[in-house]
Amino acid sequence: MAEEGKKRIFSGIAPSGIIHIGNYLGAIKQFTELQLEYQAFFCVVDQHAITVPQEPEKLYQNTLSVAALYLACGIDPSVASIFIQSHIPAHTELAWILNTITPVGELERMTQFKDKIQHQTKEAGVLAGLLNYPILMAADILLYDAHLVPVGEDQTQHIELTRMLAGRFNNRYGETFVTPEPLLQEHAARIMSLLDPTKKMSKSAESAKSYISLLDSPDDIRQKIKNAVTDSGNEVAYDKQKRPAISNLITIHRALTDAGFNTIEEQYKGRGYADFKQDLAEIIIHELTPIQQRYREFMENKKELEHILREGARNASIVSEKKLLAVKQKMGFYI
Ligand code: AMP
Ligand code: TRP
């Protein structure tokens, strides 16, 4: 288990489909550095995934797959805890409690909720779970006294709600929760779709051509980058407003190579989009090949994966049960 006395971080990824390079660059990539500095909890948030209908077999596979990807991307189970949300009942229990201090209006104005209800079927209606989802996320974070939450930009509104709930609870019942801060990757907090640079890259996108999955084959990656939309002109120069499509590709390049925007622009001066795209595809392949190799090893060795997840859940339950007990005592529950 990670060292005691360090500040904590918490983050989660829903096992609701593929994991794309937006998830990787916006969130996962920073986990590997942070785990050295903080006591880290990385959760496979399966109870978040079911806020939109999931096929049971896929949910099962995707849950293991996200856990294996965490490990393949470099999370080290000897310093960080990787666990499955539904293994720790304290998450839903605290979520219920936080439900009782959250006005519905605060949930209805969440941008992600407003986006997602567009995709819900008429027959199913708007599901209460989808509305309440940010409360479960707040419970995830608050149970661990996480100071920092490394996430992509789309989650900042949810963390703002988490902060509000922490403050409200602390005011009403006395100091109980740490108020967390989001931690964004400065230049990769919002990777856009390869087909439409006005939309974020998303696992629920209709076309697989709009994202690069961490598990895409080299040929698929070459094809997708080749087909990625570009702007008019042919100049490899970063300008988010005027050239959003090439700027998104430059952002991906930059996040993977750590080269500055100027260096990249210099390098491709007079060479055009095609050259740049060819190189970018190879850079992505170079990054993902070892991840895919390790991913396959973990998926083939389920026993080890299982062991890591049980260990992670054990660490998580020690921290979270203590916090939940404190919450219940403060509220006057008969324990
Ligand atoms: P999700 O796919 O919604 O489970 O997101 C997992 C993590 O990836 C969260 O921290 C998100 O904020 C982050 N994320 C999702 N999409 C993007 C994107 N297009 N660019 C950057 N980060 C993203
Ligand atoms: N809501 C996040 C997303 O869609 C996933 C998530 C759930 C999460 N609980 C969390 C992220 C706690 C950070 C911390 O991406």
CSV table of C-alpha atoms and ligand atoms in Angstrom, one decimal:
chain,number,residue,atom,x,y,z
A,1,MET,CA,0.0,0.0,0.0
A,2,ALA,CA,1.1,3.5,-0.7
A,3,GLU,CA,2.9,5.5,2.0
A,4,GLU,CA,0.8,7.0,4.7
A,5,GLY,CA,1.1,10.7,5.3
A,6,LYS,CA,1.2,11.7,1.7
A,7,LYS,CA,-1.7,13.8,0.2
A,8,ARG,CA,-4.1,11.8,-1.8
A,9,ILE,CA,-5.4,11.8,-5.4
A,10,PHE,CA,-8.4,10.0,-6.8
A,11,SER,CA,-9.5,9.5,-10.4
A,12,GLY,CA,-11.9,7.2,-12.2
A,13,ILE,CA,-12.6,6.0,-15.7
A,14,ALA,CA,-15.9,4.4,-16.7
A,15,PRO,CA,-15.8,1.0,-18.3
A,16,SER,CA,-18.4,2.0,-20.9
A,17,GLY,CA,-16.5,1.4,-24.1
A,18,ILE,CA,-13.1,1.9,-25.7
A,19,ILE,CA,-10.4,4.1,-24.0
A,20,HIS,CA,-9.1,6.7,-26.4
A,21,ILE,CA,-6.1,8.9,-26.6
A,22,GLY,CA,-8.2,11.8,-25.3
A,23,ASN,CA,-8.6,9.8,-22.0
A,24,TYR,CA,-4.9,8.9,-22.2
A,25,LEU,CA,-3.5,12.4,-22.8
A,26,GLY,CA,-6.2,14.2,-20.7
A,27,ALA,CA,-6.1,11.9,-17.7
A,28,ILE,CA,-4.2,8.6,-17.5
A,29,LYS,CA,-0.8,9.9,-18.7
A,30,GLN,CA,-0.5,12.1,-15.7
A,31,PHE,CA,-1.5,9.4,-13.3
A,32,THR,CA,1.9,7.7,-13.6
A,33,GLU,CA,3.8,10.7,-12.4
A,34,LEU,CA,1.4,11.6,-9.7
A,35,GLN,CA,1.4,8.1,-8.2
A,36,LEU,CA,5.0,8.8,-7.0
A,37,GLU,CA,4.1,12.0,-5.2
A,38,TYR,CA,0.7,11.2,-3.8
A,39,GLN,CA,-1.1,8.3,-2.3
A,40,ALA,CA,-3.2,7.4,-5.4
A,41,PHE,CA,-6.5,5.7,-5.9
A,42,PHE,CA,-7.5,4.8,-9.4
A,43,CYS,CA,-11.0,3.5,-9.8
A,44,VAL,CA,-12.8,1.6,-12.5
A,45,VAL,CA,-16.2,3.3,-12.0
A,46,ASP,CA,-18.5,0.6,-13.2
A,47,GLN,CA,-21.5,2.1,-11.3
A,48,HIS,CA,-21.0,5.2,-13.4
A,49,ALA,CA,-21.0,3.2,-16.6
A,50,ILE,CA,-24.5,1.8,-15.9
A,51,THR,CA,-26.0,5.3,-15.9
A,52,VAL,CA,-26.4,4.6,-19.6
A,53,PRO,CA,-27.6,1.0,-20.5
A,54,GLN,CA,-24.7,-1.5,-20.8
A,55,GLU,CA,-24.8,-5.0,-22.1
A,56,PRO,CA,-23.8,-7.3,-19.1
A,57,GLU,CA,-21.1,-9.2,-21.1
A,58,LYS,CA,-19.5,-6.0,-22.4
A,59,LEU,CA,-19.6,-4.3,-19.0
A,60,TYR,CA,-17.8,-7.3,-17.5
A,61,GLN,CA,-15.1,-7.3,-20.2
A,62,ASN,CA,-14.7,-3.5,-20.3
A,63,THR,CA,-14.2,-3.5,-16.5
A,64,LEU,CA,-11.3,-5.9,-16.7
A,65,SER,CA,-10.1,-4.0,-19.8
A,66,VAL,CA,-9.9,-0.6,-18.0
A,67,ALA,CA,-8.1,-2.2,-15.1
A,68,ALA,CA,-5.6,-3.8,-17.5
A,69,LEU,CA,-5.1,-0.5,-19.3
A,70,TYR,CA,-4.4,1.4,-16.1
A,71,LEU,CA,-1.6,-1.1,-15.5
A,72,ALA,CA,-0.4,-1.2,-19.1
A,73,CYS,CA,-0.2,2.6,-19.1
A,74,GLY,CA,2.2,2.5,-16.1
A,75,ILE,CA,0.2,2.6,-12.9
A,76,ASP,CA,2.2,0.6,-10.4
A,77,PRO,CA,0.1,-1.4,-8.0
A,78,SER,CA,2.9,-1.5,-5.5
A,79,VAL,CA,2.5,2.3,-4.9
A,80,ALA,CA,-1.1,3.0,-6.1
A,81,SER,CA,-4.4,1.3,-5.5
A,82,ILE,CA,-6.4,0.2,-8.5
A,83,PHE,CA,-9.9,-1.0,-7.7
A,84,ILE,CA,-13.5,-1.5,-8.9
A,85,GLN,CA,-16.0,0.9,-7.6
A,86,SER,CA,-18.8,-1.6,-7.0
A,87,HIS,CA,-16.4,-3.6,-4.7
A,88,ILE,CA,-16.7,-0.8,-2.2
A,89,PRO,CA,-20.3,-0.3,-1.0
A,90,ALA,CA,-19.3,2.9,0.8
A,91,HIS,CA,-19.4,4.8,-2.6
A,92,THR,CA,-23.1,4.3,-3.1
A,93,GLU,CA,-23.9,4.7,0.5
A,94,LEU,CA,-22.2,8.1,0.7
A,95,ALA,CA,-23.8,9.0,-2.6
A,96,TRP,CA,-27.2,8.4,-1.0
A,97,ILE,CA,-26.3,10.6,1.9
A,98,LEU,CA,-25.1,13.4,-0.4
A,99,ASN,CA,-28.3,13.1,-2.4
A,100,THR,CA,-30.1,14.5,0.6
A,101,ILE,CA,-28.1,17.8,0.5
A,102,THR,CA,-28.2,18.3,-3.3
A,103,PRO,CA,-31.0,20.4,-4.9
A,104,VAL,CA,-32.2,18.8,-8.2
A,105,GLY,CA,-31.6,22.1,-9.9
A,106,GLU,CA,-27.8,21.9,-9.3
A,107,LEU,CA,-27.8,18.5,-11.2
A,108,GLU,CA,-30.1,19.6,-14.0
A,109,ARG,CA,-27.6,22.3,-15.1
A,110,MET,CA,-24.7,20.0,-15.5
A,111,THR,CA,-23.5,20.2,-19.1
A,112,GLN,CA,-22.7,16.5,-19.4
A,113,PHE,CA,-26.2,15.6,-18.2
A,114,LYS,CA,-27.7,18.0,-20.8
A,115,ASP,CA,-25.5,16.4,-23.5
A,116,LYS,CA,-26.2,12.9,-22.5
A,117,ILE,CA,-30.0,13.1,-22.3
A,118,GLN,CA,-30.0,13.9,-26.0
A,119,HIS,CA,-28.8,10.3,-26.5
A,120,GLN,CA,-31.3,8.6,-24.2
A,121,THR,CA,-34.2,6.8,-26.0
A,122,LYS,CA,-37.7,8.1,-25.7
A,123,GLU,CA,-38.9,4.8,-24.2
A,124,ALA,CA,-36.4,4.8,-21.4
A,125,GLY,CA,-36.9,8.5,-20.6
A,126,VAL,CA,-34.4,10.5,-18.6
A,127,LEU,CA,-33.0,8.1,-16.0
A,128,ALA,CA,-32.6,9.3,-12.4
A,129,GLY,CA,-29.2,7.6,-12.3
A,130,LEU,CA,-27.9,9.9,-15.1
A,131,LEU,CA,-29.1,12.9,-13.2
A,132,ASN,CA,-27.6,11.8,-10.0
A,133,TYR,CA,-24.3,10.6,-11.5
A,134,PRO,CA,-22.3,13.7,-10.3
A,135,ILE,CA,-23.3,12.9,-6.7
A,136,LEU,CA,-21.8,9.5,-7.0
A,137,MET,CA,-18.7,11.1,-8.4
A,138,ALA,CA,-18.5,13.5,-5.5
A,139,ALA,CA,-18.8,10.5,-3.1
A,140,ASP,CA,-16.0,8.7,-4.9
A,141,ILE,CA,-13.7,11.7,-4.4
A,142,LEU,CA,-14.8,12.8,-0.9
A,143,LEU,CA,-14.5,9.3,0.6
A,144,TYR,CA,-10.7,9.4,0.1
A,145,ASP,CA,-10.0,13.0,1.2
A,146,ALA,CA,-8.5,13.5,-2.2
A,147,HIS,CA,-6.8,16.9,-2.5
A,148,LEU,CA,-6.4,16.6,-6.3
A,149,VAL,CA,-8.4,14.9,-9.0
A,150,PRO,CA,-6.6,14.5,-12.3
A,151,VAL,CA,-9.2,14.7,-15.0
A,152,GLY,CA,-10.0,16.1,-18.5
A,153,GLU,CA,-11.7,19.5,-18.8
A,154,ASP,CA,-15.1,18.0,-19.2
A,155,GLN,CA,-15.1,17.0,-15.6
A,156,THR,CA,-14.4,20.3,-14.0
A,157,GLN,CA,-18.1,21.2,-13.5
A,158,HIS,CA,-18.6,17.9,-11.6
A,159,ILE,CA,-15.6,18.7,-9.4
A,160,GLU,CA,-17.1,22.1,-8.7
A,161,LEU,CA,-20.2,20.4,-7.5
A,162,THR,CA,-18.1,18.1,-5.4
A,163,ARG,CA,-16.5,21.1,-3.8
A,164,MET,CA,-19.9,22.7,-3.1
A,165,LEU,CA,-21.2,19.5,-1.5
A,166,ALA,CA,-18.0,19.2,0.7
A,167,GLY,CA,-18.5,22.8,1.8
A,168,ARG,CA,-22.2,22.3,2.5
A,169,PHE,CA,-21.7,19.2,4.5
A,170,ASN,CA,-18.7,20.7,6.5
A,171,ASN,CA,-20.8,23.7,7.3
A,172,ARG,CA,-23.8,21.7,8.5
A,173,TYR,CA,-22.0,18.9,10.4
A,174,GLY,CA,-18.5,20.2,11.1
A,175,GLU,CA,-15.2,19.7,9.2
A,176,THR,CA,-15.4,16.3,7.6
A,177,PHE,CA,-14.3,16.4,4.0
A,178,VAL,CA,-11.3,17.8,2.2
A,179,THR,CA,-12.3,20.2,-0.6
A,180,PRO,CA,-10.7,18.8,-3.7
A,181,GLU,CA,-9.2,20.6,-6.7
A,182,PRO,CA,-9.2,19.4,-10.3
A,183,LEU,CA,-5.8,18.9,-11.9
A,184,LEU,CA,-5.8,19.4,-15.7
A,185,GLN,CA,-3.1,18.7,-18.3
A,186,GLU,CA,-2.3,22.2,-19.5
A,187,HIS,CA,-2.4,21.4,-23.2
A,188,ALA,CA,-4.3,18.2,-23.5
A,189,ALA,CA,-7.3,18.7,-21.2
A,190,ARG,CA,-9.6,18.5,-24.2
A,191,ILE,CA,-8.6,16.4,-27.2
A,192,MET,CA,-11.1,16.9,-30.0
A,193,SER,CA,-12.7,14.5,-32.5
A,194,LEU,CA,-10.6,13.6,-35.6
A,195,LEU,CA,-13.7,14.2,-37.7
A,196,ASP,CA,-15.0,17.4,-36.1
A,197,PRO,CA,-12.7,19.6,-34.2
A,198,THR,CA,-15.6,21.4,-32.5
A,199,LYS,CA,-16.6,18.2,-30.6
A,200,LYS,CA,-14.5,16.5,-28.0
A,201,MET,CA,-13.1,13.1,-28.7
A,202,SER,CA,-15.6,10.7,-27.2
A,203,LYS,CA,-16.0,7.0,-26.7
A,204,SER,CA,-19.7,7.2,-27.4
A,205,ALA,CA,-19.1,8.8,-30.9
A,206,GLU,CA,-21.0,7.3,-33.8
A,207,SER,CA,-17.9,6.8,-35.9
A,208,ALA,CA,-14.8,4.9,-34.8
A,209,LYS,CA,-12.9,7.2,-37.2
A,210,SER,CA,-13.3,10.1,-34.8
A,211,TYR,CA,-11.0,8.6,-32.1
A,212,ILE,CA,-7.9,6.6,-31.7
A,213,SER,CA,-8.5,3.8,-29.3
A,214,LEU,CA,-5.5,2.8,-27.1
A,215,LEU,CA,-6.0,-0.7,-28.6
A,216,ASP,CA,-6.1,0.3,-32.3
A,217,SER,CA,-3.7,-1.5,-34.7
A,218,PRO,CA,-0.9,0.4,-36.4
A,219,ASP,CA,-2.8,0.3,-39.7
A,220,ASP,CA,-5.9,1.7,-38.2
A,221,ILE,CA,-4.0,4.5,-36.5
A,222,ARG,CA,-2.3,5.4,-39.9
A,223,GLN,CA,-5.6,5.3,-41.6
A,224,LYS,CA,-7.5,7.4,-39.0
A,225,ILE,CA,-4.8,10.1,-38.8
A,226,LYS,CA,-4.6,10.2,-42.6
A,227,ASN,CA,-8.4,10.6,-42.7
A,228,ALA,CA,-8.5,13.2,-39.9
A,229,VAL,CA,-10.1,16.4,-41.1
A,230,THR,CA,-7.7,19.4,-41.6
A,231,ASP,CA,-8.4,23.0,-42.2
A,232,SER,CA,-8.1,25.0,-45.4
A,233,GLY,CA,-4.5,25.8,-46.3
A,234,ASN,CA,-1.6,23.6,-45.7
A,235,GLU,CA,0.4,25.2,-43.0
A,236,VAL,CA,1.3,23.3,-39.8
A,237,ALA,CA,0.8,26.1,-37.4
A,238,TYR,CA,-1.1,26.2,-34.1
A,239,ASP,CA,-4.1,28.5,-34.0
A,240,LYS,CA,-7.1,27.0,-32.2
A,241,GLN,CA,-9.5,29.6,-33.5
A,242,LYS,CA,-8.5,29.8,-37.2
A,243,ARG,CA,-7.2,26.2,-37.6
A,244,PRO,CA,-8.9,24.1,-35.0
A,245,ALA,CA,-8.4,20.7,-36.8
A,246,ILE,CA,-4.6,20.9,-37.3
A,247,SER,CA,-4.3,22.5,-33.9
A,248,ASN,CA,-5.9,19.4,-32.4
A,249,LEU,CA,-3.4,17.2,-34.2
A,250,ILE,CA,-0.5,19.4,-33.1
A,251,THR,CA,-1.8,19.2,-29.5
A,252,ILE,CA,-1.7,15.4,-29.7
A,253,HIS,CA,1.8,15.5,-31.2
A,254,ARG,CA,3.0,17.9,-28.4
A,255,ALA,CA,1.5,15.9,-25.6
A,256,LEU,CA,3.3,12.8,-26.9
A,257,THR,CA,6.7,14.3,-27.7
A,258,ASP,CA,6.8,17.1,-25.2
A,259,ALA,CA,8.0,19.4,-28.0
A,260,GLY,CA,6.9,23.0,-27.8
A,261,PHE,CA,4.4,24.4,-30.3
A,262,ASN,CA,7.2,26.5,-31.9
A,263,THR,CA,9.5,23.5,-32.3
A,264,ILE,CA,6.8,21.6,-34.1
A,265,GLU,CA,5.9,24.5,-36.3
A,266,GLU,CA,9.6,25.0,-37.2
A,267,GLN,CA,10.0,21.3,-37.9
A,268,TYR,CA,7.2,21.2,-40.4
A,269,LYS,CA,7.7,24.6,-42.0
A,270,GLY,CA,7.0,24.3,-45.8
A,271,ARG,CA,6.3,20.5,-45.5
A,272,GLY,CA,2.5,20.5,-45.3
A,273,TYR,CA,-0.2,18.4,-43.6
A,274,ALA,CA,0.6,15.0,-45.2
A,275,ASP,CA,4.1,14.8,-43.9
A,276,PHE,CA,3.0,16.0,-40.5
A,277,LYS,CA,0.2,13.4,-40.4
A,278,GLN,CA,2.5,10.6,-41.4
A,279,ASP,CA,4.9,11.4,-38.6
A,280,LEU,CA,2.1,11.9,-36.1
A,281,ALA,CA,0.7,8.4,-36.8
A,282,GLU,CA,4.2,6.9,-36.2
A,283,ILE,CA,4.5,8.8,-32.9
A,284,ILE,CA,1.2,7.5,-31.7
A,285,ILE,CA,2.1,3.9,-32.8
A,286,HIS,CA,5.4,4.2,-31.0
A,287,GLU,CA,3.6,5.3,-27.8
A,288,LEU,CA,0.8,2.7,-27.9
A,289,THR,CA,2.7,-0.4,-29.0
A,290,PRO,CA,4.3,-1.1,-25.6
A,291,ILE,CA,1.0,-0.3,-23.9
A,292,GLN,CA,-0.8,-2.8,-26.1
A,293,GLN,CA,1.9,-5.4,-25.4
A,294,ARG,CA,1.5,-5.0,-21.6
A,295,TYR,CA,-2.2,-4.9,-21.9
A,296,ARG,CA,-2.3,-8.3,-23.6
A,297,GLU,CA,0.0,-9.7,-20.9
A,298,PHE,CA,-2.4,-8.5,-18.2
A,299,MET,CA,-5.5,-9.7,-20.0
A,300,GLU,CA,-3.9,-13.1,-20.4
A,301,ASN,CA,-3.0,-13.3,-16.8
A,302,LYS,CA,-6.3,-12.8,-15.1
A,303,LYS,CA,-5.1,-14.2,-11.8
A,304,GLU,CA,-2.6,-11.4,-11.4
A,305,LEU,CA,-5.2,-8.8,-12.5
A,306,GLU,CA,-7.6,-10.3,-10.0
A,307,HIS,CA,-5.0,-10.2,-7.2
A,308,ILE,CA,-4.2,-6.5,-7.9
A,309,LEU,CA,-7.9,-5.6,-7.9
A,310,ARG,CA,-8.5,-7.4,-4.6
A,311,GLU,CA,-5.5,-5.7,-3.0
A,312,GLY,CA,-6.7,-2.3,-4.4
A,313,ALA,CA,-10.1,-2.8,-2.9
A,314,ARG,CA,-8.7,-3.8,0.4
A,315,ASN,CA,-6.7,-0.5,0.6
A,316,ALA,CA,-9.7,1.5,-0.7
A,317,SER,CA,-12.1,-0.1,1.9
A,318,ILE,CA,-9.8,0.8,4.8
A,319,VAL,CA,-9.8,4.5,3.9
A,320,SER,CA,-13.4,4.8,2.7
A,321,GLU,CA,-15.1,2.9,5.5
A,322,LYS,CA,-13.4,5.1,8.1
A,323,LYS,CA,-14.7,8.2,6.4
A,324,LEU,CA,-18.2,6.9,6.0
A,325,LEU,CA,-18.3,6.0,9.6
A,326,ALA,CA,-17.3,9.6,10.5
A,327,VAL,CA,-20.0,11.0,8.2
A,328,LYS,CA,-22.7,8.8,9.8
A,329,GLN,CA,-21.6,9.6,13.3
A,330,LYS,CA,-21.8,13.4,12.6
A,331,MET,CA,-25.2,13.0,11.1
A,332,GLY,CA,-26.6,11.2,14.1
A,333,PHE,CA,-27.0,7.8,12.7
A,334,TYR,CA,-27.3,5.1,15.4
A,335,ILE,CA,-24.2,3.0,14.7
B,1,AMP,P1,-14.6,9.0,-19.5
B,1,AMP,O1,-14.2,8.5,-20.8
B,1,AMP,O2,-15.7,9.9,-19.5
B,1,AMP,O3,-14.7,7.9,-18.5
B,1,AMP,O4,-13.4,9.9,-19.0
B,1,AMP,C1,-12.2,9.4,-18.4
B,1,AMP,C2,-11.2,10.5,-18.2
B,1,AMP,O5,-10.8,11.0,-19.5
B,1,AMP,C3,-11.9,11.8,-17.5
B,1,AMP,O6,-10.9,12.3,-16.7
B,1,AMP,C4,-12.2,12.7,-18.7
B,1,AMP,O7,-12.2,14.0,-18.3
B,1,AMP,C5,-11.0,12.4,-19.6
B,1,AMP,N1,-11.4,12.7,-21.0
B,1,AMP,C6,-12.5,12.2,-21.7
B,1,AMP,N2,-12.5,12.6,-22.9
B,1,AMP,C7,-11.5,13.5,-23.1
B,1,AMP,C8,-11.0,14.3,-24.2
B,1,AMP,N3,-11.6,14.3,-25.3
B,1,AMP,N4,-9.9,15.0,-24.0
B,1,AMP,C9,-9.2,15.0,-22.8
B,1,AMP,N5,-9.7,14.3,-21.7
B,1,AMP,C10,-10.7,13.5,-21.9
B,2,TRP,N1,-17.3,11.1,-14.4
B,2,TRP,C1,-16.0,10.8,-14.8
B,2,TRP,C2,-16.0,10.7,-16.4
B,2,TRP,O1,-17.0,10.6,-17.0
B,2,TRP,C3,-15.5,9.5,-14.3
B,2,TRP,C4,-15.4,9.5,-12.8
B,2,TRP,C5,-16.3,9.0,-11.9
B,2,TRP,C6,-14.4,10.2,-12.0
B,2,TRP,N2,-15.9,9.2,-10.6
B,2,TRP,C7,-14.8,10.0,-10.7
B,2,TRP,C8,-13.3,11.0,-12.4
B,2,TRP,C9,-14.0,10.5,-9.6
B,2,TRP,C10,-12.5,11.5,-11.3
B,2,TRP,C11,-12.9,11.3,-10.0
B,2,TRP,O2,-15.0,10.8,-16.9
